[in-house]
Short mmCIF file of C-alpha atoms in Angstrom, two decimals:
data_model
loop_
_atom_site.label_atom_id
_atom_site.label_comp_id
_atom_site.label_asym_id
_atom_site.label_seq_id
_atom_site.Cartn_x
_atom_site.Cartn_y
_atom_site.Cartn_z
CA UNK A 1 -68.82 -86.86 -151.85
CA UNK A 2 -69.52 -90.63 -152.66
CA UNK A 3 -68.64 -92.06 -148.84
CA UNK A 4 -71.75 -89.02 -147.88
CA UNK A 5 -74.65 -91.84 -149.30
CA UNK A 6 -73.01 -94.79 -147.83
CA UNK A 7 -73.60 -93.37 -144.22
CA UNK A 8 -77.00 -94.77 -144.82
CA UNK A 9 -74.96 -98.38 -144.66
CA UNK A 10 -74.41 -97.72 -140.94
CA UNK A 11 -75.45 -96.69 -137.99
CA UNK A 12 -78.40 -94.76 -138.84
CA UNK A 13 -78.53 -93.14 -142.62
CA UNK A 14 -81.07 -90.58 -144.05
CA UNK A 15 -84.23 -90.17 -142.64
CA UNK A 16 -87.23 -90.29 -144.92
CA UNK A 17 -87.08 -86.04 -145.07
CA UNK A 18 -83.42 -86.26 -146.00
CA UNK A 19 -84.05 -88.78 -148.76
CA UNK A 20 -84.46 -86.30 -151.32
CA UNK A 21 -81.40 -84.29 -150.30
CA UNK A 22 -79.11 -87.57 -150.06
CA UNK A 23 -79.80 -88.04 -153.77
CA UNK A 24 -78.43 -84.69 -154.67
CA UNK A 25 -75.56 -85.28 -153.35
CA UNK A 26 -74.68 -88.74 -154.17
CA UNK A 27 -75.54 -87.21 -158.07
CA UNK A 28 -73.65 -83.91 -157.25
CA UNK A 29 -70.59 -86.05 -156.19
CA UNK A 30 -70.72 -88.51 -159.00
CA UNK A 31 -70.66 -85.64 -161.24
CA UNK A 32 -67.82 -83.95 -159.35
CA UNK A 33 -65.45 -87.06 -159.77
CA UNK A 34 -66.37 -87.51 -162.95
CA UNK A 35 -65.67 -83.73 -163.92
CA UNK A 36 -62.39 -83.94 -161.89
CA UNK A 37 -61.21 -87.48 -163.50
CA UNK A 38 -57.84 -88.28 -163.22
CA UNK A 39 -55.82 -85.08 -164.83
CA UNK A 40 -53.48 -84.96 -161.74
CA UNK A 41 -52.38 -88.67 -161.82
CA UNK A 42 -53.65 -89.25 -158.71
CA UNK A 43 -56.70 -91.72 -159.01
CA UNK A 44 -54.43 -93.83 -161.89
CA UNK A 45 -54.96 -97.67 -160.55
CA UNK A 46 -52.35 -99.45 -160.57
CA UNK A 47 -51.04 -101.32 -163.89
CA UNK A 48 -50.01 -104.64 -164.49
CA UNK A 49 -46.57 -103.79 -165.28
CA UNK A 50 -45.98 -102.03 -161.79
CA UNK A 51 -47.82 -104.59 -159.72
CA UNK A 52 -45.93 -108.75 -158.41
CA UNK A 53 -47.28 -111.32 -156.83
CA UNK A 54 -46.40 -111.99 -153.10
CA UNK A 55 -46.76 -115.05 -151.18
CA UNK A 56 -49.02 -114.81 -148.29
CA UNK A 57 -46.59 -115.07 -145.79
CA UNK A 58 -44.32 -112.36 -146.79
CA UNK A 59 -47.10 -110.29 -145.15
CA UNK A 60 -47.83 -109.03 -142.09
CA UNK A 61 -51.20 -108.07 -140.90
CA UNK A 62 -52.97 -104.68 -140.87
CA UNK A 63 -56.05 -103.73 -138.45
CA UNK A 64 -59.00 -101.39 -137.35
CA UNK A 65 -58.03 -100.24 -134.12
CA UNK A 66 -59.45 -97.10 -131.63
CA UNK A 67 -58.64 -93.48 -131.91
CA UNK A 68 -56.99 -92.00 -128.24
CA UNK A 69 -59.57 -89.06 -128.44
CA UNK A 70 -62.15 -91.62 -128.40
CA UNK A 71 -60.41 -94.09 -126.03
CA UNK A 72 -59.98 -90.68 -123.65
CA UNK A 73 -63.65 -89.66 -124.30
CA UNK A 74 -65.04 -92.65 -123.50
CA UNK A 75 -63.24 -93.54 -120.54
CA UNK A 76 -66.47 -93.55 -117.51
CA UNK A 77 -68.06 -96.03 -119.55
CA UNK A 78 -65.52 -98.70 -118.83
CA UNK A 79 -65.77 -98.34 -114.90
CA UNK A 80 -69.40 -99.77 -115.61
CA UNK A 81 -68.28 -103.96 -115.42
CA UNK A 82 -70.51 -103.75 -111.81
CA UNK A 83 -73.30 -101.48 -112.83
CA UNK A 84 -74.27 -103.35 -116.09
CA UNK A 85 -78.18 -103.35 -116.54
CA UNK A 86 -78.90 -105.65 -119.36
CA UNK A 87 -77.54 -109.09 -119.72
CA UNK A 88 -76.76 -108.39 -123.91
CA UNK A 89 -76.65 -105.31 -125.92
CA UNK A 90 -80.06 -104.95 -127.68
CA UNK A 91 -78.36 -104.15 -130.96
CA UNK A 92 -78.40 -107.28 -133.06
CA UNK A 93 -76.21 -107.00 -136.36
CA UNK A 94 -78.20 -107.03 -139.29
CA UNK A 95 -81.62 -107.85 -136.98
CA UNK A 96 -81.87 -104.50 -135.47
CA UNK A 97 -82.33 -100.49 -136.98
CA UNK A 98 -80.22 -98.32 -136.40
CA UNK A 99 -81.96 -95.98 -134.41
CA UNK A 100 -79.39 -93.96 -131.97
CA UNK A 101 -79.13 -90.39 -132.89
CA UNK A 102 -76.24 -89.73 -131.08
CA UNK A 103 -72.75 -91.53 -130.88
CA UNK A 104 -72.84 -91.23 -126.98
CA UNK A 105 -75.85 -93.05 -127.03
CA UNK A 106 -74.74 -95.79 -129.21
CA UNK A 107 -71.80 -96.42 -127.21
CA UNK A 108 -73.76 -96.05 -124.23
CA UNK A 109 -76.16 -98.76 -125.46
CA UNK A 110 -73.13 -101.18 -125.13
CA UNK A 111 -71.88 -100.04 -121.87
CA UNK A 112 -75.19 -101.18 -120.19
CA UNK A 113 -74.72 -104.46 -121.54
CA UNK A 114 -72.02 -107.58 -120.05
CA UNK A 115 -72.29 -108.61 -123.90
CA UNK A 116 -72.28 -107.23 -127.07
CA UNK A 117 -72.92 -109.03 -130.31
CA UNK A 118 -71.24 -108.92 -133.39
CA UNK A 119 -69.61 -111.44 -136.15
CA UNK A 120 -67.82 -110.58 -139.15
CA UNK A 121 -68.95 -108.38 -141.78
CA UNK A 122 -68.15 -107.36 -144.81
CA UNK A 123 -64.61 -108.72 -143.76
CA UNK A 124 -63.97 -110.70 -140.13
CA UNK A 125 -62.14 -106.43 -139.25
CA UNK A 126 -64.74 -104.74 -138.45
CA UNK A 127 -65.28 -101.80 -136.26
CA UNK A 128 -68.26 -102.75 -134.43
CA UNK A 129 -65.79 -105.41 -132.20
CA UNK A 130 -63.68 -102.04 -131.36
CA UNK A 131 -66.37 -99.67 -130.24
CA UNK A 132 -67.91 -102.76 -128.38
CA UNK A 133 -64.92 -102.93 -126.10
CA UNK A 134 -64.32 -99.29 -126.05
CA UNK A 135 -67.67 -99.05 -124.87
CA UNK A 136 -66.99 -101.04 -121.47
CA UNK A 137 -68.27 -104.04 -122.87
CA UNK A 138 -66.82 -107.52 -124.26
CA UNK A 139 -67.79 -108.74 -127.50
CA UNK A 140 -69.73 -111.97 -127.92
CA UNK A 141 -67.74 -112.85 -131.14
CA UNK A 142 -69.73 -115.36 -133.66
CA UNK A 143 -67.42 -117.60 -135.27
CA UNK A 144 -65.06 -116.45 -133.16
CA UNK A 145 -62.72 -120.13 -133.58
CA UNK A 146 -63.39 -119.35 -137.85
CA UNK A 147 -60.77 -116.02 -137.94
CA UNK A 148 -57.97 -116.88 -140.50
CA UNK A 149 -54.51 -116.74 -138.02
CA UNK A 150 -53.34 -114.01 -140.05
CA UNK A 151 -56.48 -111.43 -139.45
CA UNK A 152 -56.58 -109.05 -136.79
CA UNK A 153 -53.60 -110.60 -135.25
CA UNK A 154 -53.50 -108.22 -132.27
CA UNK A 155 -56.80 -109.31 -131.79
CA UNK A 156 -57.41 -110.82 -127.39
CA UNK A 157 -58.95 -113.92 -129.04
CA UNK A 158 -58.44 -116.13 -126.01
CA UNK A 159 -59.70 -113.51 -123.67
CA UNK A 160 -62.94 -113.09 -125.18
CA UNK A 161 -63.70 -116.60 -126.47
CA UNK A 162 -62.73 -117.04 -122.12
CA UNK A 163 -65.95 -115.08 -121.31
CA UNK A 164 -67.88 -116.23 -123.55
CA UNK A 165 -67.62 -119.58 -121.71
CA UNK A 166 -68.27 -118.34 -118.65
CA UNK A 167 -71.13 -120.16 -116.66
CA UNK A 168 -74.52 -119.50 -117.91
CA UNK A 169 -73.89 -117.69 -121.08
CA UNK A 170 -75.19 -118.43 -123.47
CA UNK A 171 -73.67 -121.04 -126.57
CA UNK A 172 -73.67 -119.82 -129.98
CA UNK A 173 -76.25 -122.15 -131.33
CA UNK A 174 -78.56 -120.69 -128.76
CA UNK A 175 -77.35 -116.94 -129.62
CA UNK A 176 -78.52 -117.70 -133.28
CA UNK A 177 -81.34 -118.92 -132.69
CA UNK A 178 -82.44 -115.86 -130.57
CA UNK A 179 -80.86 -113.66 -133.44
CA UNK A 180 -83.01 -115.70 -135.81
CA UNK A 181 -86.22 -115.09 -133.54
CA UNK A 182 -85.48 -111.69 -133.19
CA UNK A 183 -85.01 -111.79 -129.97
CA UNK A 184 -82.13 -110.65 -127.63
CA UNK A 185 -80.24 -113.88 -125.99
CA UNK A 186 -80.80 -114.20 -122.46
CA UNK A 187 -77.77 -114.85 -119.44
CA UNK A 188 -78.49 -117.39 -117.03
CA UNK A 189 -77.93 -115.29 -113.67
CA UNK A 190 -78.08 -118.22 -111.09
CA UNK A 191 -74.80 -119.76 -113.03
CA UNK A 192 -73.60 -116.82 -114.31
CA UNK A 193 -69.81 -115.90 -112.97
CA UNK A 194 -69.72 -112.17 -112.05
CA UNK A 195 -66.25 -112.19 -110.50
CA UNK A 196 -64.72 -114.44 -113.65
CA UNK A 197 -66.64 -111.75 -115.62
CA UNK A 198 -65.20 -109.07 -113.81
CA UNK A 199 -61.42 -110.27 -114.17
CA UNK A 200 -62.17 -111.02 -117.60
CA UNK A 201 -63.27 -107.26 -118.40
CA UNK A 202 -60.50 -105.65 -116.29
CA UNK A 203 -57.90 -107.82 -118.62
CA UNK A 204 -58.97 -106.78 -121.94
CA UNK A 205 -59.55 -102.64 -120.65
CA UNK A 206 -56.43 -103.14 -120.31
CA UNK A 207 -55.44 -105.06 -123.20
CA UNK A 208 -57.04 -102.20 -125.52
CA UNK A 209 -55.17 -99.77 -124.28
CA UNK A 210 -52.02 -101.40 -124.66
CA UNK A 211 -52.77 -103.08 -128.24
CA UNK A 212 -55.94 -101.96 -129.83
CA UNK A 213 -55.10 -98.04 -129.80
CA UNK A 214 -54.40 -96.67 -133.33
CA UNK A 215 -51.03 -95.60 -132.22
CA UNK A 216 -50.20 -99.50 -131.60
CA UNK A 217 -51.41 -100.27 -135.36
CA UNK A 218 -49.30 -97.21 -136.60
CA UNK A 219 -46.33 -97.92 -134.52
CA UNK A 220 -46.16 -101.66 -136.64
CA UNK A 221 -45.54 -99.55 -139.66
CA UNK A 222 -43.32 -96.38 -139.18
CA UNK A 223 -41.43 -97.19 -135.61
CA UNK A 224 -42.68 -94.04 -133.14
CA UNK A 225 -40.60 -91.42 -132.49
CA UNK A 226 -39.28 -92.71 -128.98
CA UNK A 227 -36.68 -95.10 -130.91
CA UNK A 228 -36.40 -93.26 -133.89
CA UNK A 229 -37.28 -89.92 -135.23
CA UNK A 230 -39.99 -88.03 -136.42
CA UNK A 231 -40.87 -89.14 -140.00
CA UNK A 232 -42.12 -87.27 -142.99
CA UNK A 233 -44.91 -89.73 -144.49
CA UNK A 234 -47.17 -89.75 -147.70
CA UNK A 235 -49.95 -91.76 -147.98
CA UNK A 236 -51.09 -92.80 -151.26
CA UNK A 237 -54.88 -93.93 -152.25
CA UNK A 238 -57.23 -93.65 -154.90
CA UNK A 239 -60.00 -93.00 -152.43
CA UNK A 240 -60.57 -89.21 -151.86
CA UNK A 241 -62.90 -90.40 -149.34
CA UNK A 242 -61.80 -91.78 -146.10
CA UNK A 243 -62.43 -95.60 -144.93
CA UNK A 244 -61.27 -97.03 -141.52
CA UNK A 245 -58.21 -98.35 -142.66
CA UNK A 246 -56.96 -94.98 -144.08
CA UNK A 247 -58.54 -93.54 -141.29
CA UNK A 248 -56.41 -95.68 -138.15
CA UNK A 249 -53.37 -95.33 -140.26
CA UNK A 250 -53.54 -91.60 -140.28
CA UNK A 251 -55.02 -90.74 -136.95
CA UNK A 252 -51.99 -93.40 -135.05
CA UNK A 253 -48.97 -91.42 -136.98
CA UNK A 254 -50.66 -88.50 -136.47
CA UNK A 255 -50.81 -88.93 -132.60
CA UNK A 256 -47.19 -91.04 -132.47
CA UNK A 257 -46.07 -87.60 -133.89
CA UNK A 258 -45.37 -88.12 -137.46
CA UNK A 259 -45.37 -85.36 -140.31
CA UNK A 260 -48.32 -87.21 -141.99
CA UNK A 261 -49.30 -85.87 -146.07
CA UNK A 262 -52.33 -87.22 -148.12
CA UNK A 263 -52.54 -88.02 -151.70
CA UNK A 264 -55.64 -87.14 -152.18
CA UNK A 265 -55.51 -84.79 -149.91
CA UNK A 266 -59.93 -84.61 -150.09
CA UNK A 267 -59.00 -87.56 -147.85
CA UNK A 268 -57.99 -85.82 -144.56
CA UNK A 269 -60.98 -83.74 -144.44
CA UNK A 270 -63.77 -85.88 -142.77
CA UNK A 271 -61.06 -87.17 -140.18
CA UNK A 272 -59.55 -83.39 -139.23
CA UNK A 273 -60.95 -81.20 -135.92
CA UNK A 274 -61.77 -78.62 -137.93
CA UNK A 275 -64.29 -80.67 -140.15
CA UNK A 276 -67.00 -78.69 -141.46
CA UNK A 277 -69.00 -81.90 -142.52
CA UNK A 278 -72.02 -82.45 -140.73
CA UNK A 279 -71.26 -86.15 -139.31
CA UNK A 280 -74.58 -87.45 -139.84
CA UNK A 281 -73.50 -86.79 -143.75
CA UNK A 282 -70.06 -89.11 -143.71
CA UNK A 283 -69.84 -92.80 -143.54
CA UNK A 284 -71.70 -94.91 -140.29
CA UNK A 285 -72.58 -91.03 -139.32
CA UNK A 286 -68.89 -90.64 -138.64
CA UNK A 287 -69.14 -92.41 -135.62
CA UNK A 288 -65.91 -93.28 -133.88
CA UNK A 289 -63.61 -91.48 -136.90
CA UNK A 290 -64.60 -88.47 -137.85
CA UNK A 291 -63.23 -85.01 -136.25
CA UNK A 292 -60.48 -86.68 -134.22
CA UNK A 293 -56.95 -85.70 -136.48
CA UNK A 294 -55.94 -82.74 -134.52
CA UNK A 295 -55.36 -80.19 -137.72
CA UNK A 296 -52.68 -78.51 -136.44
CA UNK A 297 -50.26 -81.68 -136.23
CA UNK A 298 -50.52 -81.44 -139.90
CA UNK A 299 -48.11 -80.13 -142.24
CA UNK A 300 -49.08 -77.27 -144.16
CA UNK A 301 -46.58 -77.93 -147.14
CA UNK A 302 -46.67 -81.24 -148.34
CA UNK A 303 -46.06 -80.55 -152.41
CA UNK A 304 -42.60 -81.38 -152.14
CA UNK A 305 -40.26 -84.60 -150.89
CA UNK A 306 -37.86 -86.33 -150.16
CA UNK A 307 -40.44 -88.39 -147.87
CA UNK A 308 -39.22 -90.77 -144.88
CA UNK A 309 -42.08 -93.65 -145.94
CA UNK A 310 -44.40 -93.65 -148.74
CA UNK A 311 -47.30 -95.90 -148.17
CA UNK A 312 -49.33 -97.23 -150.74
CA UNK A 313 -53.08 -97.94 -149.89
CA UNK A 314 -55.48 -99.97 -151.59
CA UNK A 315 -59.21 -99.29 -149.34
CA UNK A 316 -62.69 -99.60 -149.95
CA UNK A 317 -62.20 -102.81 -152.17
CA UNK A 318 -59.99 -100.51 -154.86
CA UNK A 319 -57.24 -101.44 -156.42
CA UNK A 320 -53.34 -99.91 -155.03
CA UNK A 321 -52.84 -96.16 -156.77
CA UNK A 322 -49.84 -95.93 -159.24
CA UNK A 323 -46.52 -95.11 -157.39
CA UNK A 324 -45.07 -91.54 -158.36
CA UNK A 325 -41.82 -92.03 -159.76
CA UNK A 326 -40.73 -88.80 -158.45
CA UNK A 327 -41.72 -90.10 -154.91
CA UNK A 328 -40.12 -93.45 -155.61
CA UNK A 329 -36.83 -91.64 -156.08
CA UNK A 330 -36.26 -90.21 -153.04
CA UNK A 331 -38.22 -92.00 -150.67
CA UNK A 332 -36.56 -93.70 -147.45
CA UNK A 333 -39.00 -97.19 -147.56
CA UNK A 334 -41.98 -97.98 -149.26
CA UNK A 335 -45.14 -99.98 -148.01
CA UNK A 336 -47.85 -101.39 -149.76
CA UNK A 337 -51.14 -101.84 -147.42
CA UNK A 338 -54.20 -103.51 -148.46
CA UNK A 339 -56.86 -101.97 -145.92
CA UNK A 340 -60.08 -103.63 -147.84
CA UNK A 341 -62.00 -106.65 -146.78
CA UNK A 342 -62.46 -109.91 -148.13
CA UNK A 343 -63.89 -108.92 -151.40
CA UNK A 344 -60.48 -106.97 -152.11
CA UNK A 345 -58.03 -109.11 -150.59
CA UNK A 346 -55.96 -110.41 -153.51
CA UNK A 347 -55.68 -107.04 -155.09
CA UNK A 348 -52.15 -107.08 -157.55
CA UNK A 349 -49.52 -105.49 -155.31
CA UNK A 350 -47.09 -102.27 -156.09
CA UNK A 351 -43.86 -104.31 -157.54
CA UNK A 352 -41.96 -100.88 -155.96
CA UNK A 353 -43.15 -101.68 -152.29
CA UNK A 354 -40.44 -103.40 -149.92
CA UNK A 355 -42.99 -104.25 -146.72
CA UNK A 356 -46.27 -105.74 -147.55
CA UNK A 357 -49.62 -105.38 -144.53
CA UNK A 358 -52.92 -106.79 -145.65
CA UNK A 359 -55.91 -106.54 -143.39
CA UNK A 360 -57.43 -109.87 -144.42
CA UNK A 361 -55.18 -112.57 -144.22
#
């Protein structure tokens, strides 16, 4: 019930007639984790004694990625690289409202555009850089050269910081500035390269759908079922609210075929097909997330183990749950992912966990 308010963070939020009803529920949800507390173990953080320190480069890195349903949905907007009718997206990060009331029409914002802007957020992951590209456009990354080498490592770096080179756009001093101005940064037309661009955009289409897909994240983590079989899973958070991270990691071993369970299972709800939610009620409106885990894919009897993988989240800048020991037991690996941003990096990790993925490096 918490994530419901933060949807005003995003995209759009409450309008001024839903302002009254947004504060019910962000006190009716308060009060409903505080009545629930922590009787069933589940929200326990974890403790000092379970948790070691592990050098940075015993980790490997964890990402945002794009969901196949909305890769497959959004598929005619990424035939537009010729048919592109403004020179930048007129959605300026942290200038501009959000004012699309649809998620076609955000994405279709970007699709008219050769550019989009964005930069790094609350950490350099973000999702804005995903639905940018799977949106038919190319990101103009700020600080682009600044990414740690051990964030978003999957990440077509070269290709983008490429077109952002191109003849007559734009440099990022002169971006700023218009960003400062409140204006939208112009292209130089008479020097810009529309074939370069053109190659440039076919490359990283193609790129995405090859290494930014969900499955591609997931596949890092528990191998797909093409090499090895189909694993039973349990993912383990003290979130009962879905972020992105939770979000890509269920969604990828969901579609790679997995047998995926949720502890808490409140989790899975905002992310399933049969979501009753109304999206403009969940986190950034639910855009690009919500309604896309095919229900039916997951298991309807998860109470019991012995489970393949048990992975250990720490999202939303909160600290890694406490492992089950009866999970512990029997379970085939276990991984420790840190899924929050910058503020939540350095979060103690589960002493238990074998593997360690962090998604700010």
């Amino acid at each position: 019930m918490l994530s419901l308010w933060m949807a005003a963070s995003h995209k759009q939020g409450c309008s001024h007639l839903a302002h009254a009803f947004c504060m019910l529920l962000l006190v009716l949800g308060v009060q409903s984790v505080t009545l629930r507390g922590t009787d069933d173990g589940l929200g326990l953080s974890l403790t000092k004694q379970s948790s070691k320190p592990v050098p940075h480069d015993a980790t490997h890195n964890f990402a945002f990625g794009i969901a196949p349903e909305k890769w497959k949905a959004t598929s005619s907007l990424r035939g537009n690289d010729t048919k592109k009718t403004m020179l930048f997206s007129p959605y300026i990060p942290g200038r501009t409202p959000h004012v699309y009331h649809t998620e076609a029409e955000y994405y279709e914002q970007y699709s008219k555009a050769f550019f989009g802007i964005t930069k790094k957020r609350g950490g350099w992951d973000c999702m804005r850089h995903y639905e940018i590209i799977m949106s038919g456009s190319i990101p103009y990354f700020l600080d682009l050269d600044k990414m740690p080498a051990g964030t978003m490592t999957s990440f077509p770096r070269e290709l983008i910081a490429t077109a952002m080179k191109l003849p007559g756009v734009p440099s990022q001093a002169e971006v700023n500035e218009s960003m400062h101005n409140g204006k939208v940064p112009q292209l130089d037309l008479a020097k810009f390269d529309t074939a370069a661009y053109t190659k440039i955009h076919h490359e990283l289409m193609k790129y995405a759908e090859k290494n930014l897909l969900s499955t591609s994240m997931a596949a890092k983590l528990v191998p797909s079922p093409a090499s090895h079989k189909v694993a039973r899973v349990l993912i383990h958070s003290i979130k009962d609210s879905v972020g992105y991270g939770l979000f890509f990691l269920v969604n990828g071993l969901v579609n790679n075929g997995h047998s995926v369970c949720a502890r808490p299972e409140e989790m899975l709800k905002s992310m399933r097909d049969d979501n009753t939610y109304p999206f403009w009620m969940l986190y950034g409106n639910g855009y690009s997330y919500a309604g896309t885990v095919d229900h039916t894919k997951l298991p309807q009897d998860c109470s019991k183990g012995p489970f393949d993988y048990y992975l250990l989240v720490a999202d939303g800048n909160k600290d890694y749950p406490e492992p089950d020991p009866d999970v512990t037991k029997t379970a085939g690996k276990i991984i420790a992912i840190n899924a929050n941003d910058r503020w939540g990096a350095n979060k103690p990790i589960p002493a238990i966990a074998t593997e360690y993925f962090v998604r700010e490096g």
